[in-house]
PDB file of C-alpha atoms in Angstrom:
ATOM      1  CA  MET G   1      69.072 104.645  59.278  1.00 48.00           C
ATOM      2  CA  LEU G   2      72.450 105.926  60.302  1.00 52.00           C
ATOM      3  CA  ASN G   3      75.045 103.420  60.931  1.00 59.00           C
ATOM      4  CA  LEU G   4      76.184 104.343  64.626  1.00 58.00           C
ATOM      5  CA  MET G   5      79.808 103.476  65.419  1.00 55.00           C
ATOM      6  CA  SER G   6      80.189 100.778  67.910  1.00 59.00           C
ATOM      7  CA  LEU G   7      82.128 101.929  71.323  1.00 57.00           C
ATOM      8  CA  THR G   8      85.080  99.659  70.598  1.00 62.00           C
ATOM      9  CA  ASP G   9      85.950 101.003  67.246  1.00 63.00           C
ATOM     10  CA  SER G  10      88.059 104.169  67.585  1.00 68.00           C
ATOM     11  CA  ALA G  11      90.295 106.195  65.223  1.00 76.00           C
ATOM     12  CA  LEU G  12      92.897 106.022  68.027  1.00 80.00           C
ATOM     13  CA  ASP G  13      95.507 103.265  68.109  1.00 85.00           C
ATOM     14  CA  PRO G  14      94.967 101.443  71.434  1.00 86.00           C
ATOM     15  CA  ASP G  15      98.475 100.298  71.836  1.00 90.00           C
ATOM     16  CA  ALA G  16      98.937 104.006  71.890  1.00 89.00           C
ATOM     17  CA  ILE G  17      96.498 105.077  74.216  1.00 89.00           C
ATOM     18  CA  ALA G  18      97.544 102.574  76.765  1.00 91.00           C
ATOM     19  CA  GLN G  19     101.226 103.746  76.580  1.00 92.00           C
ATOM     20  CA  ALA G  20      99.772 107.162  77.085  1.00 91.00           C
ATOM     21  CA  ARG G  21      98.203 105.947  80.190  1.00 92.00           C
ATOM     22  CA  ARG G  22     100.853 104.072  81.338  1.00 92.00           C
ATOM     23  CA  LEU G  23     102.955 107.290  80.737  1.00 92.00           C
ATOM     24  CA  LEU G  24     100.487 109.449  82.760  1.00 92.00           C
ATOM     25  CA  ALA G  25      99.591 107.297  85.712  1.00 91.00           C
ATOM     26  CA  PRO G  26     101.074 108.422  88.699  1.00 89.00           C
ATOM     27  CA  GLU G  27     104.513 106.367  90.361  1.00 87.00           C
ATOM     28  CA  VAL G  28     103.625 103.561  92.760  1.00 84.00           C
ATOM     29  CA  LYS G  29     105.803 104.963  95.822  1.00 86.00           C
ATOM     30  CA  LYS G  30     107.616 101.730  97.484  1.00 87.00           C
ATOM     31  CA  GLU G  31     107.087 101.814 101.243  1.00 88.00           C
ATOM     32  CA  ARG G  32     110.408 101.990 103.126  1.00 91.00           C
ATOM     33  CA  LEU G  33     110.884  99.348 105.918  1.00 94.00           C
ATOM     34  CA  TRP G  34     114.003 100.777 107.390  1.00 95.00           C
ATOM     35  CA  PRO G  35     112.502 103.406 109.606  1.00 94.00           C
ATOM     36  CA  VAL G  36     110.285 100.827 111.264  1.00 95.00           C
ATOM     37  CA  VAL G  37     113.412  98.437 111.961  1.00 97.00           C
ATOM     38  CA  ALA G  38     115.365 101.547 113.251  1.00 97.00           C
ATOM     39  CA  ALA G  39     112.891 102.245 115.427  1.00 98.00           C
ATOM     40  CA  ALA G  40     112.114  98.634 116.988  1.00 98.00           C
ATOM     41  CA  ALA G  41     116.098  98.075 117.289  1.00 98.00           C
ATOM     42  CA  PHE G  42     115.973 101.572 119.138  1.00 98.00           C
ATOM     43  CA  ALA G  43     113.182 100.390 121.468  1.00 98.00           C
ATOM     44  CA  ALA G  44     114.948  97.092 121.772  1.00 98.00           C
ATOM     45  CA  VAL G  45     118.448  98.405 123.013  1.00 98.00           C
ATOM     46  CA  ALA G  46     116.552 100.944 125.216  1.00 98.00           C
ATOM     47  CA  ALA G  47     114.678  98.102 126.996  1.00 98.00           C
ATOM     48  CA  LEU G  48     117.738  95.985 127.096  1.00 97.00           C
ATOM     49  CA  ALA G  49     119.892  99.344 128.866  1.00 97.00           C
ATOM     50  CA  LEU G  50     117.010  99.613 131.575  1.00 96.00           C
ATOM     51  CA  ALA G  51     116.809  96.112 132.194  1.00 96.00           C
ATOM     52  CA  GLY G  52     120.550  95.917 132.792  1.00 95.00           C
ATOM     53  CA  ALA G  53     120.587  98.857 134.765  1.00 94.00           C
ATOM     54  CA  MET G  54     117.620  97.442 136.911  1.00 92.00           C
ATOM     55  CA  ILE G  55     119.908  94.309 137.480  1.00 92.00           C
ATOM     56  CA  THR G  56     123.174  95.497 138.284  1.00 92.00           C
ATOM     57  CA  ALA G  57     122.065  98.826 140.689  1.00 86.00           C
ATOM     58  CA  PRO G  58     122.758  98.376 143.730  1.00 78.00           C
ATOM     59  CA  PRO G  59     119.676  97.856 146.422  1.00 76.00           C
ATOM     60  CA  VAL G  60     118.599 100.823 148.400  1.00 77.00           C
ATOM     61  CA  VAL G  61     118.860  99.241 151.363  1.00 70.00           C
ATOM     62  CA  SER G  62     121.789  97.224 151.943  1.00 67.00           C
ATOM     63  CA  GLN G  63     120.998  96.207 155.696  1.00 71.00           C
ATOM     64  CA  PRO G  64     117.630  95.496 157.335  1.00 69.00           C
ATOM     65  CA  MET G  65     116.013  98.502 159.036  1.00 68.00           C
ATOM     66  CA  VAL G  66     116.299  98.423 163.004  1.00 69.00           C
ATOM     67  CA  ASP G  67     114.407 100.125 165.380  1.00 68.00           C
ATOM     68  CA  THR G  68     116.412 101.874 167.859  1.00 66.00           C
ATOM     69  CA  GLN G  69     115.307 102.716 171.521  1.00 67.00           C
ATOM     70  CA  ALA G  70     115.942 106.819 170.294  1.00 61.00           C
ATOM     71  CA  GLU G  71     113.557 105.961 167.666  1.00 59.00           C
ATOM     72  CA  ALA G  72     111.032 104.203 169.132  1.00 59.00           C
ATOM     73  CA  ALA G  73     110.850 107.042 172.072  1.00 60.00           C
ATOM     74  CA  GLN G  74     109.672 109.596 169.667  1.00 62.00           C
ATOM     75  CA  PRO G  75     106.077 110.072 168.860  1.00 61.00           C
ATOM     76  CA  VAL G  76     105.012 109.410 165.246  1.00 58.00           C
ATOM     77  CA  LEU G  77     103.013 112.417 164.137  1.00 61.00           C
TER      78      LEU G  77
END
């Protein structure tokens, strides 16, 4: 009978194979966080600026509208 070699037996050095696999493995890219933080900061500043503009803007009408007789005499179409 033939003496078959088991799958764990190999002529290659397992440490060398592990090092080769580490060198050939693709780099793990880290996700950058600063674009997300910058977008959130921009949105916050824009929201605060618009809220400040709405609070500090003068009202559209500063006095209540009063119907005069000249306006009441004209028919509304």
